[in-house]
Amino acid sequence: MNGRKNIAVTLGFALSLSLLASALTVFMVSHYYSRLQFNLLNSVCREILEQEPETKGLILAALKEYMTEGDSGTMNPDILSSFGYRISDFTALSIGTGILFAVAGFLFGALLLCLTFLYRNKKESLRIQALTNYLEQVNMGKAVILSASGEDDFSKLEDEIYKTVTFLYQTKDAAVQAKNHFAENLSNIAHQIKTPITAISLSVQMMKRDCGGNYPGQVEKQLLRLTHLEEALLVLSRLDAGTLLLKQDETDVFTMLVLAADNLQELLTESGTVMDIPELGEMAVTVDMDWTMEAIINLMKNCMEHNKGGTVHCSYAQNPLYTEILIWDEGNGFAREDLPHLFKRFYRGQNAGEGGIGIGLALSKEIIERQNGTIRARNMPDGGACFEIRFYYI
């Protein structure tokens, strides 16, 4: 509440009390004045009657001209009282009228006090609404300058809100810059890795031609790991920088799963793993087929590596809310302590395959979630690891 409002409330209280006091004063003064008149007339009439008893009729006739309607009252030893006159008979302001004035003054003062409080509450509500509207604009991303609305109890809150919002905007800008720098550095590292990979690859080709032994094979294996790492880092940098554009095309789920499995055919044959993809009817999702297929390949590959020589199963279904794709194996499943961390970058679980770099599942999660989807890892009731993908309708 500001100084002006305090003054208004104080004046309201003061005026209310003044009106009440004025009404009581008028009533008391009128009553006192009427009493004086009554005593004066009483003395005059007594003197006259003592001197001239025969003037009683004249006095009564004169007094009747000033009588007013009312109760007869009680008899007093005074002369006028014995004639049936009261104090109220000699004043235009009766006791009832005085009380009425007092009540009216009190009610008017109370009304003025209520209006003062209503005015104060209305002004406070407007200030709160203004601050609420400002915060709503901030939440919508509209950076506006909070205009000062005068010095009051809300001014300090207003200043603190503005300072906090300004700090949050600065923090957000710093975080975006840091993210962009990280993505840029990640991209630079990936490109720098590409150069030695190319040189080492050429050297391996020469070693294969001129040398024997298993050393070229081991070097080539590490080269493949570096190549996958370089490709994953490039994709991650594009995701972080927001430069990876994902198309939104209607894609048949069965076709997408079959194409993803075809890309793993060589690895499936080498490991003796079977891919089971039943045709469950036409079901479509609106996604970027190439990148979504890349995410599914990573999930299929993970199941294959943990279930070599077994079967990797796929299933899919639709309901009014989402399209669900399940990919699971018949292996030992995930370790319980690994489940909360499986989709973190560079995390490798207890049963991670040899040569893994811990990026595949993180990439899959990023790609799926950027297309209004979710992914969850769990263990099947009868054993085996399961990935549950859901694409929600927009």
mmCIF file of C-alpha atoms in Angstrom:
data_model
loop_
_atom_site.group_PDB
_atom_site.id
_atom_site.type_symbol
_atom_site.label_atom_id
_atom_site.label_comp_id
_atom_site.label_asym_id
_atom_site.label_seq_id
_atom_site.Cartn_x
_atom_site.Cartn_y
_atom_site.Cartn_z
ATOM 1 C CA MET A 1 0.000 0.000 0.000
ATOM 2 C CA ASN A 2 1.553 3.337 -1.032
ATOM 3 C CA GLY A 3 1.523 6.647 0.820
ATOM 4 C CA ARG A 4 -1.521 7.968 -1.006
ATOM 5 C CA LYS A 5 -3.532 4.894 -0.142
ATOM 6 C CA ASN A 6 -2.487 5.169 3.517
ATOM 7 C CA ILE A 7 -3.632 8.793 3.546
ATOM 8 C CA ALA A 8 -6.952 7.858 1.920
ATOM 9 C CA VAL A 9 -7.613 5.116 4.484
ATOM 10 C CA THR A 10 -6.648 7.411 7.374
ATOM 11 C CA LEU A 11 -8.920 10.153 6.077
ATOM 12 C CA GLY A 12 -11.712 7.623 5.715
ATOM 13 C CA PHE A 13 -11.338 6.558 9.343
ATOM 14 C CA ALA A 14 -11.061 10.169 10.517
ATOM 15 C CA LEU A 15 -14.079 11.326 8.548
ATOM 16 C CA SER A 16 -16.147 8.401 9.783
ATOM 17 C CA LEU A 17 -15.313 9.166 13.407
ATOM 18 C CA SER A 18 -15.912 12.872 12.795
ATOM 19 C CA LEU A 19 -19.349 12.239 11.377
ATOM 20 C CA LEU A 20 -20.236 10.025 14.295
ATOM 21 C CA ALA A 21 -18.929 12.577 16.803
ATOM 22 C CA SER A 22 -20.766 15.376 15.020
ATOM 23 C CA ALA A 23 -24.039 13.510 15.139
ATOM 24 C CA LEU A 24 -23.633 12.773 18.862
ATOM 25 C CA THR A 25 -22.639 16.392 19.540
ATOM 26 C CA VAL A 26 -25.695 17.748 17.728
ATOM 27 C CA PHE A 27 -27.900 15.437 19.737
ATOM 28 C CA MET A 28 -26.298 16.381 23.072
ATOM 29 C CA VAL A 29 -26.247 20.141 22.349
ATOM 30 C CA SER A 30 -29.855 20.103 21.259
ATOM 31 C CA HIS A 31 -30.861 18.217 24.360
ATOM 32 C CA TYR A 32 -28.892 20.610 26.602
ATOM 33 C CA TYR A 33 -30.358 23.669 24.899
ATOM 34 C CA SER A 34 -33.863 22.306 25.249
ATOM 35 C CA ARG A 35 -33.221 21.687 28.947
ATOM 36 C CA LEU A 36 -32.131 25.277 29.429
ATOM 37 C CA GLN A 37 -35.277 26.503 27.717
ATOM 38 C CA PHE A 38 -37.412 24.227 29.832
ATOM 39 C CA ASN A 39 -35.802 25.396 33.103
ATOM 40 C CA LEU A 40 -36.119 29.024 32.076
ATOM 41 C CA LEU A 41 -39.790 28.752 31.241
ATOM 42 C CA ASN A 42 -40.353 26.730 34.369
ATOM 43 C CA SER A 43 -38.858 29.507 36.530
ATOM 44 C CA VAL A 44 -40.832 32.196 34.727
ATOM 45 C CA CYS A 45 -44.109 30.369 35.081
ATOM 46 C CA ARG A 46 -43.483 29.678 38.777
ATOM 47 C CA GLU A 47 -42.837 33.369 39.477
ATOM 48 C CA ILE A 48 -45.938 34.404 37.572
ATOM 49 C CA LEU A 49 -48.166 31.918 39.345
ATOM 50 C CA GLU A 50 -46.801 32.887 42.728
ATOM 51 C CA GLN A 51 -47.534 36.549 42.010
ATOM 52 C CA GLU A 52 -50.737 36.128 40.008
ATOM 53 C CA PRO A 53 -52.469 32.762 40.526
ATOM 54 C CA GLU A 54 -55.352 33.795 38.290
ATOM 55 C CA THR A 55 -53.040 33.847 35.240
ATOM 56 C CA LYS A 56 -52.860 30.092 35.168
ATOM 57 C CA GLY A 57 -55.348 29.845 32.297
ATOM 58 C CA LEU A 58 -53.436 32.369 30.242
ATOM 59 C CA ILE A 59 -50.137 30.538 30.778
ATOM 60 C CA LEU A 60 -51.664 27.236 29.726
ATOM 61 C CA ALA A 61 -53.104 28.778 26.573
ATOM 62 C CA ALA A 62 -49.754 30.307 25.680
ATOM 63 C CA LEU A 63 -47.852 27.061 26.253
ATOM 64 C CA LYS A 64 -50.238 24.995 24.139
ATOM 65 C CA GLU A 65 -49.100 26.921 21.094
ATOM 66 C CA TYR A 66 -45.613 25.318 21.479
ATOM 67 C CA MET A 67 -46.743 21.786 22.182
ATOM 68 C CA THR A 68 -45.818 18.977 19.838
ATOM 69 C CA GLU A 69 -47.276 15.535 19.528
ATOM 70 C CA GLY A 70 -45.830 12.841 21.801
ATOM 71 C CA ASP A 71 -46.310 10.862 24.941
ATOM 72 C CA SER A 72 -47.570 12.572 28.043
ATOM 73 C CA GLY A 73 -44.542 11.366 30.027
ATOM 74 C CA THR A 74 -44.339 11.149 33.826
ATOM 75 C CA MET A 75 -45.405 13.856 36.204
ATOM 76 C CA ASN A 76 -42.662 16.004 37.717
ATOM 77 C CA PRO A 77 -42.860 18.415 40.635
ATOM 78 C CA ASP A 78 -41.982 21.221 38.225
ATOM 79 C CA ILE A 79 -44.763 23.549 37.170
ATOM 80 C CA LEU A 80 -44.482 22.784 33.437
ATOM 81 C CA SER A 81 -44.286 19.095 34.108
ATOM 82 C CA SER A 82 -47.433 19.331 36.231
ATOM 83 C CA PHE A 83 -49.116 20.925 33.225
ATOM 84 C CA GLY A 84 -48.104 17.928 31.082
ATOM 85 C CA TYR A 85 -45.148 19.511 29.230
ATOM 86 C CA ARG A 86 -41.775 17.863 28.553
ATOM 87 C CA ILE A 87 -38.359 19.056 27.401
ATOM 88 C CA SER A 88 -39.004 17.707 23.928
ATOM 89 C CA ASP A 89 -42.098 19.920 23.688
ATOM 90 C CA PHE A 90 -39.870 22.995 23.474
ATOM 91 C CA THR A 91 -37.485 21.851 20.716
ATOM 92 C CA ALA A 92 -37.935 20.849 17.085
ATOM 93 C CA LEU A 93 -35.257 18.156 17.555
ATOM 94 C CA SER A 94 -36.722 15.167 19.359
ATOM 95 C CA ILE A 95 -34.790 12.312 20.895
ATOM 96 C CA GLY A 96 -35.862 10.048 18.035
ATOM 97 C CA THR A 97 -34.679 12.579 15.473
ATOM 98 C CA GLY A 98 -31.324 12.896 17.244
ATOM 99 C CA ILE A 99 -30.884 9.139 17.270
ATOM 100 C CA LEU A 100 -31.806 9.067 13.600
ATOM 101 C CA PHE A 101 -29.144 11.667 12.824
ATOM 102 C CA ALA A 102 -26.573 9.713 14.834
ATOM 103 C CA VAL A 103 -27.402 6.458 13.055
ATOM 104 C CA ALA A 104 -27.350 8.201 9.678
ATOM 105 C CA GLY A 105 -23.955 9.718 10.419
ATOM 106 C CA PHE A 106 -22.626 6.365 11.551
ATOM 107 C CA LEU A 107 -23.955 4.559 8.466
ATOM 108 C CA PHE A 108 -22.546 7.190 6.144
ATOM 109 C CA GLY A 109 -19.157 6.939 7.825
ATOM 110 C CA ALA A 110 -19.242 3.122 7.597
ATOM 111 C CA LEU A 111 -20.184 3.364 3.918
ATOM 112 C CA LEU A 112 -17.320 5.753 3.264
ATOM 113 C CA LEU A 113 -14.945 3.399 5.097
ATOM 114 C CA CYS A 114 -16.154 0.423 3.021
ATOM 115 C CA LEU A 115 -15.707 2.370 -0.197
ATOM 116 C CA THR A 116 -12.181 3.281 0.869
ATOM 117 C CA PHE A 117 -11.320 -0.365 1.473
ATOM 118 C CA LEU A 118 -12.918 -1.410 -1.818
ATOM 119 C CA TYR A 119 -10.891 1.207 -3.652
ATOM 120 C CA ARG A 120 -7.703 0.010 -2.003
ATOM 121 C CA ASN A 121 -8.436 -3.648 -2.794
ATOM 122 C CA LYS A 122 -9.297 -2.776 -6.381
ATOM 123 C CA LYS A 123 -5.994 -0.945 -6.856
ATOM 124 C CA GLU A 124 -4.085 -3.863 -5.322
ATOM 125 C CA SER A 125 -5.907 -6.333 -7.581
ATOM 126 C CA LEU A 126 -4.963 -4.275 -10.631
ATOM 127 C CA ARG A 127 -1.301 -4.265 -9.546
ATOM 128 C CA ILE A 128 -1.329 -8.029 -8.991
ATOM 129 C CA GLN A 129 -3.017 -8.553 -12.360
ATOM 130 C CA ALA A 130 -0.386 -6.389 -14.059
ATOM 131 C CA LEU A 131 2.427 -8.459 -12.524
ATOM 132 C CA THR A 132 0.621 -11.687 -13.490
ATOM 133 C CA ASN A 133 0.264 -10.513 -17.099
ATOM 134 C CA TYR A 134 3.949 -9.663 -17.162
ATOM 135 C CA LEU A 135 4.928 -13.133 -15.968
ATOM 136 C CA GLU A 136 2.604 -14.698 -18.563
ATOM 137 C CA GLN A 137 4.357 -12.700 -21.295
ATOM 138 C CA VAL A 138 7.708 -13.870 -19.955
ATOM 139 C CA ASN A 139 6.553 -17.506 -20.017
ATOM 140 C CA MET A 140 5.498 -17.067 -23.640
ATOM 141 C CA GLY A 141 9.010 -15.864 -24.485
ATOM 142 C CA LYS A 142 8.130 -12.199 -24.939
ATOM 143 C CA ALA A 143 10.875 -10.141 -23.370
ATOM 144 C CA VAL A 144 9.155 -6.917 -22.307
ATOM 145 C CA ILE A 145 10.330 -4.099 -20.084
ATOM 146 C CA LEU A 146 8.414 -3.937 -16.821
ATOM 147 C CA SER A 147 7.204 -0.349 -16.501
ATOM 148 C CA ALA A 148 7.213 1.220 -13.052
ATOM 149 C CA SER A 149 3.736 1.853 -11.612
ATOM 150 C CA GLY A 150 4.625 4.089 -8.693
ATOM 151 C CA GLU A 151 6.120 3.589 -5.256
ATOM 152 C CA ASP A 152 4.135 1.122 -3.152
ATOM 153 C CA ASP A 153 4.484 -2.184 -1.337
ATOM 154 C CA PHE A 154 4.457 -3.949 -4.714
ATOM 155 C CA SER A 155 7.344 -1.913 -6.079
ATOM 156 C CA LYS A 156 9.956 -4.008 -4.304
ATOM 157 C CA LEU A 157 8.312 -7.221 -5.529
ATOM 158 C CA GLU A 158 8.127 -5.708 -9.017
ATOM 159 C CA ASP A 159 11.849 -4.881 -8.956
ATOM 160 C CA GLU A 160 12.770 -8.363 -7.731
ATOM 161 C CA ILE A 161 10.627 -10.030 -10.433
ATOM 162 C CA TYR A 162 12.243 -7.903 -13.129
ATOM 163 C CA LYS A 163 15.730 -8.681 -11.798
ATOM 164 C CA THR A 164 14.931 -12.404 -11.692
ATOM 165 C CA VAL A 165 13.497 -12.420 -15.223
ATOM 166 C CA THR A 166 16.484 -10.474 -16.532
ATOM 167 C CA PHE A 167 18.843 -12.933 -14.846
ATOM 168 C CA LEU A 168 16.947 -15.896 -16.312
ATOM 169 C CA TYR A 169 17.140 -14.416 -19.799
ATOM 170 C CA GLN A 170 20.863 -13.859 -19.384
ATOM 171 C CA THR A 171 21.302 -17.413 -18.094
ATOM 172 C CA LYS A 172 19.293 -18.756 -21.021
ATOM 173 C CA ASP A 173 21.404 -16.828 -23.519
ATOM 174 C CA ALA A 174 24.577 -18.062 -21.855
ATOM 175 C CA ALA A 175 23.288 -21.652 -21.926
ATOM 176 C CA VAL A 176 22.388 -21.368 -25.628
ATOM 177 C CA GLN A 177 25.828 -19.972 -26.409
ATOM 178 C CA ALA A 178 27.489 -22.737 -24.400
ATOM 179 C CA LYS A 179 25.392 -25.340 -26.203
ATOM 180 C CA ASN A 180 26.291 -23.876 -29.580
ATOM 181 C CA HIS A 181 29.963 -23.805 -28.641
ATOM 182 C CA PHE A 182 29.766 -27.414 -27.477
ATOM 183 C CA ALA A 183 28.068 -28.471 -30.708
ATOM 184 C CA GLU A 184 30.652 -26.543 -32.722
ATOM 185 C CA ASN A 185 33.515 -28.108 -30.796
ATOM 186 C CA LEU A 186 31.967 -31.550 -31.181
ATOM 187 C CA SER A 187 31.682 -31.035 -34.912
ATOM 188 C CA ASN A 188 35.276 -29.841 -35.121
ATOM 189 C CA ILE A 189 36.487 -32.886 -33.183
ATOM 190 C CA ALA A 190 34.560 -35.190 -35.478
ATOM 191 C CA HIS A 191 36.064 -33.559 -38.545
ATOM 192 C CA GLN A 192 39.538 -33.706 -37.016
ATOM 193 C CA ILE A 193 39.091 -37.435 -36.343
ATOM 194 C CA LYS A 194 38.202 -37.957 -39.977
ATOM 195 C CA THR A 195 41.659 -36.963 -41.221
ATOM 196 C CA PRO A 196 43.706 -39.538 -39.261
ATOM 197 C CA ILE A 197 41.090 -42.176 -40.007
ATOM 198 C CA THR A 198 41.638 -41.661 -43.715
ATOM 199 C CA ALA A 199 45.428 -41.783 -43.343
ATOM 200 C CA ILE A 200 45.292 -44.913 -41.169
ATOM 201 C CA SER A 201 42.899 -46.563 -43.597
ATOM 202 C CA LEU A 202 45.337 -46.050 -46.461
ATOM 203 C CA SER A 203 48.156 -47.419 -44.327
ATOM 204 C CA VAL A 204 46.105 -50.514 -43.505
ATOM 205 C CA GLN A 205 45.470 -51.162 -47.177
ATOM 206 C CA MET A 206 49.218 -51.027 -47.788
ATOM 207 C CA MET A 207 49.906 -53.315 -44.822
ATOM 208 C CA LYS A 208 47.426 -55.844 -46.120
ATOM 209 C CA ARG A 209 49.161 -55.849 -49.455
ATOM 210 C CA ASP A 210 52.758 -55.957 -48.188
ATOM 211 C CA CYS A 211 52.486 -57.663 -44.782
ATOM 212 C CA GLY A 212 50.807 -60.689 -43.366
ATOM 213 C CA GLY A 213 49.559 -61.537 -39.861
ATOM 214 C CA ASN A 214 46.515 -60.366 -37.942
ATOM 215 C CA TYR A 215 47.716 -56.831 -37.266
ATOM 216 C CA PRO A 216 45.987 -55.246 -40.275
ATOM 217 C CA GLY A 217 42.682 -56.815 -39.204
ATOM 218 C CA GLN A 218 43.002 -55.436 -35.691
ATOM 219 C CA VAL A 219 43.849 -51.977 -36.983
ATOM 220 C CA GLU A 220 40.922 -52.130 -39.402
ATOM 221 C CA LYS A 221 38.593 -53.056 -36.554
ATOM 222 C CA GLN A 222 39.682 -50.011 -34.588
ATOM 223 C CA LEU A 223 39.270 -47.917 -37.714
ATOM 224 C CA LEU A 224 35.654 -49.016 -37.937
ATOM 225 C CA ARG A 225 35.129 -47.955 -34.339
ATOM 226 C CA LEU A 226 36.652 -44.555 -35.053
ATOM 227 C CA THR A 227 34.523 -44.211 -38.166
ATOM 228 C CA HIS A 228 31.342 -44.957 -36.226
ATOM 229 C CA LEU A 229 32.420 -42.530 -33.511
ATOM 230 C CA GLU A 230 33.108 -39.806 -36.055
ATOM 231 C CA GLU A 231 29.719 -40.297 -37.697
ATOM 232 C CA ALA A 232 27.924 -40.332 -34.341
ATOM 233 C CA LEU A 233 29.686 -37.168 -33.180
ATOM 234 C CA LEU A 234 28.684 -35.375 -36.358
ATOM 235 C CA VAL A 235 25.060 -36.388 -35.894
ATOM 236 C CA LEU A 236 25.130 -35.357 -32.218
ATOM 237 C CA SER A 237 26.607 -31.976 -33.089
ATOM 238 C CA ARG A 238 23.868 -31.387 -35.652
ATOM 239 C CA LEU A 239 21.201 -32.419 -33.148
ATOM 240 C CA ASP A 240 22.592 -30.109 -30.477
ATOM 241 C CA ALA A 241 22.909 -27.206 -32.900
ATOM 242 C CA GLY A 242 19.396 -27.792 -34.232
ATOM 243 C CA THR A 243 20.630 -28.124 -37.824
ATOM 244 C CA LEU A 244 19.409 -31.694 -38.329
ATOM 245 C CA LEU A 245 16.173 -31.226 -40.236
ATOM 246 C CA LEU A 246 13.718 -34.099 -39.895
ATOM 247 C CA LYS A 247 11.105 -34.533 -42.610
ATOM 248 C CA GLN A 248 7.516 -35.396 -41.775
ATOM 249 C CA ASP A 249 6.357 -38.036 -44.253
ATOM 250 C CA GLU A 250 3.754 -40.749 -43.822
ATOM 251 C CA THR A 251 5.691 -44.007 -43.536
ATOM 252 C CA ASP A 252 4.477 -47.596 -43.327
ATOM 253 C CA VAL A 253 5.708 -49.210 -40.120
ATOM 254 C CA PHE A 254 6.209 -52.706 -41.554
ATOM 255 C CA THR A 255 8.219 -51.351 -44.504
ATOM 256 C CA MET A 256 10.421 -49.281 -42.201
ATOM 257 C CA LEU A 257 11.171 -52.269 -39.940
ATOM 258 C CA VAL A 258 12.001 -54.532 -42.906
ATOM 259 C CA LEU A 259 14.351 -51.961 -44.446
ATOM 260 C CA ALA A 260 16.085 -51.480 -41.091
ATOM 261 C CA ALA A 261 16.597 -55.239 -40.774
ATOM 262 C CA ASP A 262 17.963 -55.407 -44.346
ATOM 263 C CA ASN A 263 20.710 -52.972 -43.368
ATOM 264 C CA LEU A 264 21.775 -55.399 -40.642
ATOM 265 C CA GLN A 265 21.595 -58.508 -42.815
ATOM 266 C CA GLU A 266 25.351 -59.020 -42.966
ATOM 267 C CA LEU A 267 25.732 -58.740 -39.194
ATOM 268 C CA LEU A 268 22.700 -60.962 -38.632
ATOM 269 C CA THR A 269 24.125 -63.651 -40.866
ATOM 270 C CA GLU A 270 27.540 -63.409 -39.244
ATOM 271 C CA SER A 271 26.097 -63.750 -35.717
ATOM 272 C CA GLY A 272 23.484 -66.366 -36.674
ATOM 273 C CA THR A 273 20.661 -64.169 -35.386
ATOM 274 C CA VAL A 274 17.149 -64.283 -36.857
ATOM 275 C CA MET A 275 14.940 -61.208 -37.240
ATOM 276 C CA ASP A 276 11.215 -61.854 -36.768
ATOM 277 C CA ILE A 277 9.006 -59.092 -38.254
ATOM 278 C CA PRO A 278 5.361 -60.176 -38.670
ATOM 279 C CA GLU A 279 3.115 -58.314 -41.082
ATOM 280 C CA LEU A 280 0.290 -56.959 -38.930
ATOM 281 C CA GLY A 281 -1.520 -54.856 -41.505
ATOM 282 C CA GLU A 282 -1.070 -51.344 -42.811
ATOM 283 C CA MET A 283 -0.102 -48.859 -40.121
ATOM 284 C CA ALA A 284 1.553 -45.534 -40.845
ATOM 285 C CA VAL A 285 3.493 -42.992 -38.799
ATOM 286 C CA THR A 286 4.454 -39.442 -39.784
ATOM 287 C CA VAL A 287 8.238 -39.390 -39.384
ATOM 288 C CA ASP A 288 11.493 -38.907 -41.239
ATOM 289 C CA MET A 289 11.930 -42.426 -42.601
ATOM 290 C CA ASP A 290 15.720 -42.388 -43.024
ATOM 291 C CA TRP A 291 16.570 -41.076 -39.579
ATOM 292 C CA THR A 292 13.856 -43.084 -37.826
ATOM 293 C CA MET A 293 15.163 -46.187 -39.576
ATOM 294 C CA GLU A 294 18.644 -45.256 -38.282
ATOM 295 C CA ALA A 295 17.268 -45.150 -34.743
ATOM 296 C CA ILE A 296 15.550 -48.524 -35.166
ATOM 297 C CA ILE A 297 18.744 -50.077 -36.605
ATOM 298 C CA ASN A 298 20.587 -49.084 -33.411
ATOM 299 C CA LEU A 299 17.911 -50.759 -31.286
ATOM 300 C CA MET A 300 17.879 -53.930 -33.404
ATOM 301 C CA LYS A 301 21.672 -54.058 -33.309
ATOM 302 C CA ASN A 302 21.652 -53.741 -29.519
ATOM 303 C CA CYS A 303 19.221 -56.675 -29.217
ATOM 304 C CA MET A 304 21.277 -58.722 -31.682
ATOM 305 C CA GLU A 305 24.535 -58.135 -29.768
ATOM 306 C CA HIS A 306 22.927 -59.370 -26.543
ATOM 307 C CA ASN A 307 21.247 -62.366 -28.144
ATOM 308 C CA LYS A 308 23.657 -63.770 -30.742
ATOM 309 C CA GLY A 309 22.311 -66.899 -32.352
ATOM 310 C CA GLY A 310 18.798 -66.169 -31.078
ATOM 311 C CA THR A 311 15.810 -64.266 -32.437
ATOM 312 C CA VAL A 312 15.059 -60.553 -32.377
ATOM 313 C CA HIS A 313 11.314 -59.906 -32.403
ATOM 314 C CA CYS A 314 9.411 -56.898 -33.675
ATOM 315 C CA SER A 315 5.777 -55.976 -33.153
ATOM 316 C CA TYR A 316 3.641 -52.911 -33.727
ATOM 317 C CA ALA A 317 0.119 -51.690 -32.999
ATOM 318 C CA GLN A 318 -2.011 -48.552 -33.090
ATOM 319 C CA ASN A 319 -4.628 -46.921 -30.883
ATOM 320 C CA PRO A 320 -6.331 -43.488 -30.971
ATOM 321 C CA LEU A 321 -3.394 -41.884 -29.130
ATOM 322 C CA TYR A 322 -0.205 -43.348 -30.578
ATOM 323 C CA THR A 323 1.512 -45.975 -32.707
ATOM 324 C CA GLU A 324 3.611 -48.404 -30.681
ATOM 325 C CA ILE A 325 6.637 -50.385 -31.908
ATOM 326 C CA LEU A 326 8.221 -53.096 -29.763
ATOM 327 C CA ILE A 327 11.667 -54.584 -30.386
ATOM 328 C CA TRP A 328 12.864 -57.301 -28.015
ATOM 329 C CA ASP A 329 15.213 -60.257 -27.740
ATOM 330 C CA GLU A 330 15.413 -63.547 -25.841
ATOM 331 C CA GLY A 331 18.622 -62.815 -23.949
ATOM 332 C CA ASN A 332 19.304 -62.050 -20.305
ATOM 333 C CA GLY A 333 17.829 -58.544 -20.429
ATOM 334 C CA PHE A 334 19.191 -55.363 -18.910
ATOM 335 C CA ALA A 335 20.865 -55.135 -15.527
ATOM 336 C CA ARG A 336 18.532 -53.312 -13.159
ATOM 337 C CA GLU A 337 21.120 -50.666 -12.294
ATOM 338 C CA ASP A 338 21.673 -49.938 -16.005
ATOM 339 C CA LEU A 339 18.030 -49.167 -16.848
ATOM 340 C CA PRO A 340 18.018 -45.493 -15.684
ATOM 341 C CA HIS A 341 21.196 -44.720 -17.679
ATOM 342 C CA LEU A 342 20.826 -46.682 -20.927
ATOM 343 C CA PHE A 343 20.036 -43.644 -23.079
ATOM 344 C CA LYS A 344 22.771 -41.412 -21.702
ATOM 345 C CA ARG A 345 25.568 -40.510 -24.081
ATOM 346 C CA PHE A 346 28.696 -42.682 -23.874
ATOM 347 C CA TYR A 347 27.153 -44.866 -21.184
ATOM 348 C CA ARG A 348 28.074 -48.519 -21.505
ATOM 349 C CA GLY A 349 26.160 -51.051 -19.435
ATOM 350 C CA GLN A 350 27.471 -54.150 -17.713
ATOM 351 C CA ASN A 351 26.610 -56.388 -20.633
ATOM 352 C CA ALA A 352 27.743 -53.984 -23.366
ATOM 353 C CA GLY A 353 29.216 -55.655 -26.419
ATOM 354 C CA GLU A 354 32.886 -55.361 -27.288
ATOM 355 C CA GLY A 355 33.707 -52.347 -29.412
ATOM 356 C CA GLY A 356 30.638 -50.313 -28.456
ATOM 357 C CA ILE A 357 31.030 -46.596 -27.812
ATOM 358 C CA GLY A 358 27.749 -45.914 -25.968
ATOM 359 C CA ILE A 359 26.206 -43.481 -28.449
ATOM 360 C CA GLY A 360 23.735 -45.605 -30.432
ATOM 361 C CA LEU A 361 20.928 -45.644 -27.882
ATOM 362 C CA ALA A 362 21.387 -41.931 -27.102
ATOM 363 C CA LEU A 363 21.091 -41.133 -30.809
ATOM 364 C CA SER A 364 17.962 -43.253 -31.114
ATOM 365 C CA LYS A 365 16.363 -41.451 -28.194
ATOM 366 C CA GLU A 366 17.196 -38.004 -29.632
ATOM 367 C CA ILE A 367 15.793 -38.859 -33.059
ATOM 368 C CA ILE A 368 12.576 -40.411 -31.729
ATOM 369 C CA GLU A 369 11.820 -37.698 -29.188
ATOM 370 C CA ARG A 370 12.299 -34.960 -31.789
ATOM 371 C CA GLN A 371 9.426 -36.531 -33.742
ATOM 372 C CA ASN A 372 6.819 -36.393 -30.986
ATOM 373 C CA GLY A 373 7.789 -39.845 -29.763
ATOM 374 C CA THR A 374 8.998 -41.592 -26.632
ATOM 375 C CA ILE A 375 11.273 -44.557 -26.039
ATOM 376 C CA ARG A 376 11.561 -46.777 -22.984
ATOM 377 C CA ALA A 377 13.729 -49.761 -22.126
ATOM 378 C CA ARG A 378 12.466 -52.596 -19.931
ATOM 379 C CA ASN A 379 12.872 -56.303 -19.341
ATOM 380 C CA MET A 380 10.340 -58.802 -20.623
ATOM 381 C CA PRO A 381 8.480 -60.873 -18.006
ATOM 382 C CA ASP A 382 9.959 -64.123 -19.428
ATOM 383 C CA GLY A 383 13.457 -62.674 -19.950
ATOM 384 C CA GLY A 384 14.990 -60.552 -22.638
ATOM 385 C CA ALA A 385 15.472 -56.849 -23.260
ATOM 386 C CA CYS A 386 12.671 -54.804 -24.815
ATOM 387 C CA PHE A 387 12.578 -51.351 -26.398
ATOM 388 C CA GLU A 388 9.168 -49.680 -26.470
ATOM 389 C CA ILE A 389 8.689 -46.847 -28.991
ATOM 390 C CA ARG A 390 5.579 -44.682 -29.156
ATOM 391 C CA PHE A 391 4.839 -42.059 -31.806
ATOM 392 C CA TYR A 392 2.010 -39.807 -30.641
ATOM 393 C CA TYR A 393 -0.389 -38.145 -33.046
ATOM 394 C CA ILE A 394 0.061 -34.394 -33.285
#
